[in-house]
Amino acid sequence: MPHTLNSTPGSADHFGTRLRLRRERFGLSISDVSAATNLRIDYIEAIESLDETALPAIGYSLGFVRTYAKALGMDGNVAVKEYKADIALTKVPLRDAPHVILRRQLRLPRGFLSAVSVASVALMVGLWYGTQSEAIAAPATTPLTAQPNLAELAPAAPILSDDLFTLRTTAPSWVKVTDASGTTLISRIFVTGETWQGPTNGGYRVSVRDAGAVELYHGARLVGPLGEVGEPIDGLTLSLNQ
């Protein structure tokens, strides 16, 4: 859902603060995010404090913001727009003193204001009658009261085949999957109900922040959660023996 910006220069309510609060709700430290995204810790701190001076050129900075936001399950493009908007607000100059502009006095002919007032009233009356006429002539429209079908908006259910492992989150959790060669396939926060699938012969290893929030399926069979609630797991091998 798009976020409505209401931050002001010097305000603690800015995009960096919202990132930090989201990270803390997931129980992640800055070091956790750094390990998951390969971003430097000082860059993550600079993004959260909206300290543009501690970041490299804007092209690199926006890439870092997108990476950080996606790791927390956010839309990267929306995050970049919010970051740029809040950075722009911090650059608005504040005047130390009232800015006064002296203007020459203009003398109007006698009776000019009265004539303008009469003309303005006539114009307003004309516009009002025009609006009422259009409203009467226009056909009545039916208000949009129908609610969207949430089932249609939900992601499609994964195909549960016997030759596939499926990971499914029952609560938000950081999930990292590597293949048999050690290459990282995915490393980010999964939202509730999100899934990942891979062949059972892939030799995958899984690391998660909350093992109790990640379920393992072999085909359509629920093997169970990867561990206890709140328990972190590092490098668990997915195999048919589980």
PDB file of C-alpha atoms in Angstrom:
ATOM      1  CA  MET A   1       0.000   0.000   0.000  1.00  0.00           C
ATOM      2  CA  PRO A   2       1.536   3.395  -0.920  1.00  0.00           C
ATOM      3  CA  HIS A   3       2.680   5.423   1.991  1.00  0.00           C
ATOM      4  CA  THR A   4       1.575   9.031   2.327  1.00  0.00           C
ATOM      5  CA  LEU A   5       4.519  11.210   3.167  1.00  0.00           C
ATOM      6  CA  ASN A   6       3.946  13.627   6.004  1.00  0.00           C
ATOM      7  CA  SER A   7       7.467  14.152   7.253  1.00  0.00           C
ATOM      8  CA  THR A   8       9.005  17.596   7.564  1.00  0.00           C
ATOM      9  CA  PRO A   9      12.627  18.732   7.709  1.00  0.00           C
ATOM     10  CA  GLY A  10      14.063  17.772  11.083  1.00  0.00           C
ATOM     11  CA  SER A  11      11.178  15.395  11.815  1.00  0.00           C
ATOM     12  CA  ALA A  12      11.903  11.960  13.254  1.00  0.00           C
ATOM     13  CA  ASP A  13       9.144  10.522  11.044  1.00  0.00           C
ATOM     14  CA  HIS A  14      10.976   9.900   7.787  1.00  0.00           C
ATOM     15  CA  PHE A  15      11.657   6.970   5.491  1.00  0.00           C
ATOM     16  CA  GLY A  16      14.793   5.897   7.349  1.00  0.00           C
ATOM     17  CA  THR A  17      12.882   5.708  10.617  1.00  0.00           C
ATOM     18  CA  ARG A  18      10.171   3.597   9.012  1.00  0.00           C
ATOM     19  CA  LEU A  19      12.833   1.195   7.718  1.00  0.00           C
ATOM     20  CA  ARG A  20      14.420   0.901  11.156  1.00  0.00           C
ATOM     21  CA  LEU A  21      11.077   0.235  12.885  1.00  0.00           C
ATOM     22  CA  ARG A  22      10.198  -2.444  10.325  1.00  0.00           C
ATOM     23  CA  ARG A  23      13.602  -4.093  10.820  1.00  0.00           C
ATOM     24  CA  GLU A  24      13.153  -4.085  14.591  1.00  0.00           C
ATOM     25  CA  ARG A  25       9.646  -5.591  14.299  1.00  0.00           C
ATOM     26  CA  PHE A  26      11.250  -8.515  12.469  1.00  0.00           C
ATOM     27  CA  GLY A  27      13.777  -8.864  15.303  1.00  0.00           C
ATOM     28  CA  LEU A  28      16.718  -8.152  12.992  1.00  0.00           C
ATOM     29  CA  SER A  29      19.880  -6.287  13.910  1.00  0.00           C
ATOM     30  CA  ILE A  30      21.800  -4.080  11.490  1.00  0.00           C
ATOM     31  CA  SER A  31      24.407  -6.849  11.314  1.00  0.00           C
ATOM     32  CA  ASP A  32      21.691  -9.324  10.260  1.00  0.00           C
ATOM     33  CA  VAL A  33      20.602  -7.040   7.420  1.00  0.00           C
ATOM     34  CA  SER A  34      24.221  -6.474   6.408  1.00  0.00           C
ATOM     35  CA  ALA A  35      24.820 -10.218   6.206  1.00  0.00           C
ATOM     36  CA  ALA A  36      21.640 -10.774   4.199  1.00  0.00           C
ATOM     37  CA  THR A  37      22.194  -7.934   1.705  1.00  0.00           C
ATOM     38  CA  ASN A  38      26.010  -7.527   1.644  1.00  0.00           C
ATOM     39  CA  LEU A  39      25.510  -3.825   2.430  1.00  0.00           C
ATOM     40  CA  ARG A  40      28.030  -2.139   4.704  1.00  0.00           C
ATOM     41  CA  ILE A  41      26.845  -1.509   8.245  1.00  0.00           C
ATOM     42  CA  ASP A  42      27.675   2.216   8.050  1.00  0.00           C
ATOM     43  CA  TYR A  43      25.600   2.506   4.854  1.00  0.00           C
ATOM     44  CA  ILE A  44      22.601   0.869   6.547  1.00  0.00           C
ATOM     45  CA  GLU A  45      22.958   3.239   9.502  1.00  0.00           C
ATOM     46  CA  ALA A  46      23.174   6.207   7.114  1.00  0.00           C
ATOM     47  CA  ILE A  47      20.005   5.138   5.294  1.00  0.00           C
ATOM     48  CA  GLU A  48      18.099   4.767   8.571  1.00  0.00           C
ATOM     49  CA  SER A  49      19.256   8.187   9.796  1.00  0.00           C
ATOM     50  CA  LEU A  50      18.699   9.772   6.360  1.00  0.00           C
ATOM     51  CA  ASP A  51      22.348  10.911   6.371  1.00  0.00           C
ATOM     52  CA  GLU A  52      22.996  11.430   2.670  1.00  0.00           C
ATOM     53  CA  THR A  53      26.503  12.747   3.330  1.00  0.00           C
ATOM     54  CA  ALA A  54      27.619   9.335   4.652  1.00  0.00           C
ATOM     55  CA  LEU A  55      26.522   7.557   1.454  1.00  0.00           C
ATOM     56  CA  PRO A  56      28.219   7.369  -1.959  1.00  0.00           C
ATOM     57  CA  ALA A  57      26.860   8.975  -5.150  1.00  0.00           C
ATOM     58  CA  ILE A  58      23.073   9.107  -5.463  1.00  0.00           C
ATOM     59  CA  GLY A  59      22.983   6.346  -8.109  1.00  0.00           C
ATOM     60  CA  TYR A  60      24.655   3.900  -5.720  1.00  0.00           C
ATOM     61  CA  SER A  61      22.656   5.149  -2.725  1.00  0.00           C
ATOM     62  CA  LEU A  62      19.303   4.509  -4.415  1.00  0.00           C
ATOM     63  CA  GLY A  63      20.449   0.982  -5.261  1.00  0.00           C
ATOM     64  CA  PHE A  64      21.356   0.412  -1.605  1.00  0.00           C
ATOM     65  CA  VAL A  65      17.943   1.740  -0.499  1.00  0.00           C
ATOM     66  CA  ARG A  66      16.163  -0.573  -2.965  1.00  0.00           C
ATOM     67  CA  THR A  67      18.189  -3.598  -1.776  1.00  0.00           C
ATOM     68  CA  TYR A  68      17.563  -2.839   1.909  1.00  0.00           C
ATOM     69  CA  ALA A  69      13.827  -2.298   1.392  1.00  0.00           C
ATOM     70  CA  LYS A  70      13.396  -5.494  -0.673  1.00  0.00           C
ATOM     71  CA  ALA A  71      15.184  -7.481   2.053  1.00  0.00           C
ATOM     72  CA  LEU A  72      12.430  -6.332   4.420  1.00  0.00           C
ATOM     73  CA  GLY A  73       9.692  -7.430   1.994  1.00  0.00           C
ATOM     74  CA  MET A  74       8.939  -3.909   0.700  1.00  0.00           C
ATOM     75  CA  ASP A  75       8.452  -2.652  -2.857  1.00  0.00           C
ATOM     76  CA  GLY A  76      11.885  -1.423  -3.922  1.00  0.00           C
ATOM     77  CA  ASN A  77      10.620   1.192  -6.399  1.00  0.00           C
ATOM     78  CA  VAL A  78       8.180   2.703  -3.895  1.00  0.00           C
ATOM     79  CA  ALA A  79      10.942   2.770  -1.272  1.00  0.00           C
ATOM     80  CA  VAL A  80      13.261   4.711  -3.598  1.00  0.00           C
ATOM     81  CA  LYS A  81      10.532   7.290  -4.287  1.00  0.00           C
ATOM     82  CA  GLU A  82       9.879   7.788  -0.560  1.00  0.00           C
ATOM     83  CA  TYR A  83      13.604   8.057   0.180  1.00  0.00           C
ATOM     84  CA  LYS A  84      14.137  10.660  -2.572  1.00  0.00           C
ATOM     85  CA  ALA A  85      11.115  12.666  -1.379  1.00  0.00           C
ATOM     86  CA  ASP A  86      12.316  12.745   2.242  1.00  0.00           C
ATOM     87  CA  ILE A  87      15.888  13.612   1.193  1.00  0.00           C
ATOM     88  CA  ALA A  88      14.489  16.526  -0.832  1.00  0.00           C
ATOM     89  CA  LEU A  89      12.584  17.781   2.229  1.00  0.00           C
ATOM     90  CA  THR A  90      15.788  17.919   4.282  1.00  0.00           C
ATOM     91  CA  LYS A  91      17.272  20.278   1.696  1.00  0.00           C
ATOM     92  CA  VAL A  92      14.513  22.918   1.957  1.00  0.00           C
ATOM     93  CA  PRO A  93      16.226  26.098   3.247  1.00  0.00           C
ATOM     94  CA  LEU A  94      14.766  27.698   6.357  1.00  0.00           C
ATOM     95  CA  ARG A  95      14.859  31.478   6.662  1.00  0.00           C
ATOM     96  CA  ASP A  96      16.350  32.919   9.837  1.00  0.00           C
ATOM     97  CA  ALA A  97      14.236  36.070   9.618  1.00  0.00           C
ATOM     98  CA  PRO A  98      10.990  37.133   7.890  1.00  0.00           C
ATOM     99  CA  HIS A  99      11.524  38.006   4.257  1.00  0.00           C
ATOM    100  CA  VAL A 100       9.934  41.406   3.609  1.00  0.00           C
ATOM    101  CA  ILE A 101       9.284  42.760   0.113  1.00  0.00           C
ATOM    102  CA  LEU A 102       8.505  46.486  -0.171  1.00  0.00           C
ATOM    103  CA  ARG A 103       5.899  47.285  -2.757  1.00  0.00           C
ATOM    104  CA  ARG A 104       4.827  50.542  -4.287  1.00  0.00           C
ATOM    105  CA  GLN A 105       1.371  51.727  -3.362  1.00  0.00           C
ATOM    106  CA  LEU A 106      -1.123  51.552  -6.188  1.00  0.00           C
ATOM    107  CA  ARG A 107      -4.012  53.984  -6.211  1.00  0.00           C
ATOM    108  CA  LEU A 108      -7.190  52.711  -7.885  1.00  0.00           C
ATOM    109  CA  PRO A 109      -9.839  54.933  -9.441  1.00  0.00           C
ATOM    110  CA  ARG A 110     -12.795  55.762  -7.227  1.00  0.00           C
ATOM    111  CA  GLY A 111     -15.579  53.192  -7.603  1.00  0.00           C
ATOM    112  CA  PHE A 112     -13.266  50.552  -9.101  1.00  0.00           C
ATOM    113  CA  LEU A 113     -13.607  48.129  -6.142  1.00  0.00           C
ATOM    114  CA  SER A 114     -17.402  48.388  -6.183  1.00  0.00           C
ATOM    115  CA  ALA A 115     -17.521  47.557  -9.879  1.00  0.00           C
ATOM    116  CA  VAL A 116     -15.216  44.576  -9.400  1.00  0.00           C
ATOM    117  CA  SER A 117     -17.350  43.297  -6.509  1.00  0.00           C
ATOM    118  CA  VAL A 118     -20.541  43.453  -8.577  1.00  0.00           C
ATOM    119  CA  ALA A 119     -18.877  41.651 -11.487  1.00  0.00           C
ATOM    120  CA  SER A 120     -17.541  38.941  -9.170  1.00  0.00           C
ATOM    121  CA  VAL A 121     -20.971  38.288  -7.661  1.00  0.00           C
ATOM    122  CA  ALA A 122     -22.513  38.039 -11.121  1.00  0.00           C
ATOM    123  CA  LEU A 123     -19.829  35.588 -12.244  1.00  0.00           C
ATOM    124  CA  MET A 124     -20.330  33.401  -9.157  1.00  0.00           C
ATOM    125  CA  VAL A 125     -24.094  33.290  -9.667  1.00  0.00           C
ATOM    126  CA  GLY A 126     -23.631  32.320 -13.306  1.00  0.00           C
ATOM    127  CA  LEU A 127     -21.216  29.530 -12.423  1.00  0.00           C
ATOM    128  CA  TRP A 128     -23.576  28.221  -9.738  1.00  0.00           C
ATOM    129  CA  TYR A 129     -26.531  28.051 -12.145  1.00  0.00           C
ATOM    130  CA  GLY A 130     -24.338  26.330 -14.735  1.00  0.00           C
ATOM    131  CA  THR A 131     -23.233  23.733 -12.212  1.00  0.00           C
ATOM    132  CA  GLN A 132     -26.783  23.057 -11.068  1.00  0.00           C
ATOM    133  CA  SER A 133     -27.949  22.646 -14.669  1.00  0.00           C
ATOM    134  CA  GLU A 134     -25.207  20.121 -15.403  1.00  0.00           C
ATOM    135  CA  ALA A 135     -26.025  18.211 -12.216  1.00  0.00           C
ATOM    136  CA  ILE A 136     -29.710  17.988 -13.150  1.00  0.00           C
ATOM    137  CA  ALA A 137     -28.975  16.917 -16.712  1.00  0.00           C
ATOM    138  CA  ALA A 138     -26.365  14.308 -15.760  1.00  0.00           C
ATOM    139  CA  PRO A 139     -27.700  10.777 -15.113  1.00  0.00           C
ATOM    140  CA  ALA A 140     -27.349   9.429 -11.596  1.00  0.00           C
ATOM    141  CA  THR A 141     -24.406   7.116 -11.101  1.00  0.00           C
ATOM    142  CA  THR A 142     -24.325   4.068  -8.865  1.00  0.00           C
ATOM    143  CA  PRO A 143     -21.778   4.420  -6.023  1.00  0.00           C
ATOM    144  CA  LEU A 144     -18.907   1.948  -6.062  1.00  0.00           C
ATOM    145  CA  THR A 145     -19.726  -0.038  -2.964  1.00  0.00           C
ATOM    146  CA  ALA A 146     -18.491  -3.442  -4.105  1.00  0.00           C
ATOM    147  CA  GLN A 147     -15.512  -4.704  -2.127  1.00  0.00           C
ATOM    148  CA  PRO A 148     -12.621  -6.447  -3.908  1.00  0.00           C
ATOM    149  CA  ASN A 149     -12.507 -10.213  -3.731  1.00  0.00           C
ATOM    150  CA  LEU A 150      -9.548 -10.896  -1.465  1.00  0.00           C
ATOM    151  CA  ALA A 151      -9.214 -14.402  -2.862  1.00  0.00           C
ATOM    152  CA  GLU A 152      -8.578 -12.905  -6.307  1.00  0.00           C
ATOM    153  CA  LEU A 153      -5.853 -10.650  -4.899  1.00  0.00           C
ATOM    154  CA  ALA A 154      -4.047 -13.463  -3.062  1.00  0.00           C
ATOM    155  CA  PRO A 155      -1.050 -15.098  -4.790  1.00  0.00           C
ATOM    156  CA  ALA A 156      -1.714 -18.351  -6.586  1.00  0.00           C
ATOM    157  CA  ALA A 157      -1.102 -21.486  -4.539  1.00  0.00           C
ATOM    158  CA  PRO A 158       2.158 -23.273  -5.436  1.00  0.00           C
ATOM    159  CA  ILE A 159       2.117 -26.578  -7.294  1.00  0.00           C
ATOM    160  CA  LEU A 160       2.891 -29.311  -4.743  1.00  0.00           C
ATOM    161  CA  SER A 161       4.678 -31.979  -6.756  1.00  0.00           C
ATOM    162  CA  ASP A 162       6.390 -35.055  -5.293  1.00  0.00           C
ATOM    163  CA  ASP A 163       9.740 -33.975  -6.740  1.00  0.00           C
ATOM    164  CA  LEU A 164       9.641 -30.560  -5.074  1.00  0.00           C
ATOM    165  CA  PHE A 165      10.411 -29.179  -1.632  1.00  0.00           C
ATOM    166  CA  THR A 166       8.284 -26.191  -0.601  1.00  0.00           C
ATOM    167  CA  LEU A 167       9.088 -23.708   2.165  1.00  0.00           C
ATOM    168  CA  ARG A 168       6.120 -21.677   3.434  1.00  0.00           C
ATOM    169  CA  THR A 169       6.138 -18.983   6.110  1.00  0.00           C
ATOM    170  CA  THR A 170       3.365 -18.818   8.696  1.00  0.00           C
ATOM    171  CA  ALA A 171       4.778 -15.538  10.052  1.00  0.00           C
ATOM    172  CA  PRO A 172       7.383 -13.059   8.751  1.00  0.00           C
ATOM    173  CA  SER A 173      10.903 -14.497   8.842  1.00  0.00           C
ATOM    174  CA  TRP A 174      14.250 -13.950   7.165  1.00  0.00           C
ATOM    175  CA  VAL A 175      14.996 -16.878   4.830  1.00  0.00           C
ATOM    176  CA  LYS A 176      18.221 -17.731   3.013  1.00  0.00           C
ATOM    177  CA  VAL A 177      18.534 -20.618   0.527  1.00  0.00           C
ATOM    178  CA  THR A 178      21.787 -21.777  -1.082  1.00  0.00           C
ATOM    179  CA  ASP A 179      22.269 -24.471  -3.700  1.00  0.00           C
ATOM    180  CA  ALA A 180      24.697 -27.412  -3.650  1.00  0.00           C
ATOM    181  CA  SER A 181      27.547 -25.189  -4.867  1.00  0.00           C
ATOM    182  CA  GLY A 182      26.987 -22.676  -2.057  1.00  0.00           C
ATOM    183  CA  THR A 183      25.469 -20.011  -4.322  1.00  0.00           C
ATOM    184  CA  THR A 184      22.850 -17.890  -2.557  1.00  0.00           C
ATOM    185  CA  LEU A 185      19.545 -18.189  -4.389  1.00  0.00           C
ATOM    186  CA  ILE A 186      17.476 -15.991  -2.089  1.00  0.00           C
ATOM    187  CA  SER A 187      18.140 -14.036   1.092  1.00  0.00           C
ATOM    188  CA  ARG A 188      15.434 -11.707   2.400  1.00  0.00           C
ATOM    189  CA  ILE A 189      12.410 -11.353   4.676  1.00  0.00           C
ATOM    190  CA  PHE A 190       9.456 -13.546   3.674  1.00  0.00           C
ATOM    191  CA  VAL A 191       5.986 -12.210   4.506  1.00  0.00           C
ATOM    192  CA  THR A 192       3.303 -14.488   5.932  1.00  0.00           C
ATOM    193  CA  GLY A 193       2.183 -17.120   3.421  1.00  0.00           C
ATOM    194  CA  GLU A 194       5.092 -16.613   1.029  1.00  0.00           C
ATOM    195  CA  THR A 195       6.630 -19.746  -0.493  1.00  0.00           C
ATOM    196  CA  TRP A 196       9.834 -20.985  -2.126  1.00  0.00           C
ATOM    197  CA  GLN A 197      10.209 -24.241  -4.084  1.00  0.00           C
ATOM    198  CA  GLY A 198      13.091 -26.346  -5.331  1.00  0.00           C
ATOM    199  CA  PRO A 199      13.712 -29.898  -6.607  1.00  0.00           C
ATOM    200  CA  THR A 200      14.238 -32.510  -3.903  1.00  0.00           C
ATOM    201  CA  ASN A 201      17.569 -33.479  -5.470  1.00  0.00           C
ATOM    202  CA  GLY A 202      18.921 -29.926  -5.452  1.00  0.00           C
ATOM    203  CA  GLY A 203      21.042 -30.265  -2.310  1.00  0.00           C
ATOM    204  CA  TYR A 204      19.670 -27.028  -0.878  1.00  0.00           C
ATOM    205  CA  ARG A 205      20.701 -25.588   2.484  1.00  0.00           C
ATOM    206  CA  VAL A 206      18.386 -23.267   4.396  1.00  0.00           C
ATOM    207  CA  SER A 207      19.033 -20.645   7.069  1.00  0.00           C
ATOM    208  CA  VAL A 208      16.127 -18.894   8.824  1.00  0.00           C
ATOM    209  CA  ARG A 209      15.651 -16.371  11.621  1.00  0.00           C
ATOM    210  CA  ASP A 210      12.526 -18.065  13.072  1.00  0.00           C
ATOM    211  CA  ALA A 211      12.415 -21.831  12.420  1.00  0.00           C
ATOM    212  CA  GLY A 212       8.930 -22.130  13.928  1.00  0.00           C
ATOM    213  CA  ALA A 213       7.574 -19.719  11.307  1.00  0.00           C
ATOM    214  CA  VAL A 214       8.818 -21.731   8.298  1.00  0.00           C
ATOM    215  CA  GLU A 215       7.092 -24.966   7.251  1.00  0.00           C
ATOM    216  CA  LEU A 216       8.599 -27.619   4.973  1.00  0.00           C
ATOM    217  CA  TYR A 217       6.502 -29.583   2.476  1.00  0.00           C
ATOM    218  CA  HIS A 218       7.573 -32.628   0.460  1.00  0.00           C
ATOM    219  CA  GLY A 219       5.109 -32.600  -2.376  1.00  0.00           C
ATOM    220  CA  ALA A 220       1.702 -32.148  -0.762  1.00  0.00           C
ATOM    221  CA  ARG A 221       2.848 -33.684   2.540  1.00  0.00           C
ATOM    222  CA  LEU A 222       3.557 -31.294   5.386  1.00  0.00           C
ATOM    223  CA  VAL A 223       6.823 -32.382   6.998  1.00  0.00           C
ATOM    224  CA  GLY A 224       6.434 -29.718   9.700  1.00  0.00           C
ATOM    225  CA  PRO A 225       8.156 -26.531  10.872  1.00  0.00           C
ATOM    226  CA  LEU A 226      11.933 -26.373  10.557  1.00  0.00           C
ATOM    227  CA  GLY A 227      12.279 -25.955  14.329  1.00  0.00           C
ATOM    228  CA  GLU A 228      10.945 -24.256  17.437  1.00  0.00           C
ATOM    229  CA  VAL A 229       9.334 -20.814  17.441  1.00  0.00           C
ATOM    230  CA  GLY A 230      12.009 -18.130  17.642  1.00  0.00           C
ATOM    231  CA  GLU A 231      14.834 -20.617  17.006  1.00  0.00           C
ATOM    232  CA  PRO A 232      17.376 -19.533  14.361  1.00  0.00           C
ATOM    233  CA  ILE A 233      18.723 -22.235  12.039  1.00  0.00           C
ATOM    234  CA  ASP A 234      21.862 -21.982   9.931  1.00  0.00           C
ATOM    235  CA  GLY A 235      22.658 -24.242   6.972  1.00  0.00           C
ATOM    236  CA  LEU A 236      19.954 -26.919   7.338  1.00  0.00           C
ATOM    237  CA  THR A 237      20.195 -29.408   4.446  1.00  0.00           C
ATOM    238  CA  LEU A 238      16.895 -30.282   2.798  1.00  0.00           C
ATOM    239  CA  SER A 239      16.686 -34.041   2.199  1.00  0.00           C
ATOM    240  CA  LEU A 240      14.055 -36.746   1.772  1.00  0.00           C
ATOM    241  CA  ASN A 241      15.082 -38.247   5.135  1.00  0.00           C
ATOM    242  CA  GLN A 242      13.403 -35.387   7.044  1.00  0.00           C
TER     243      GLN A 242
END
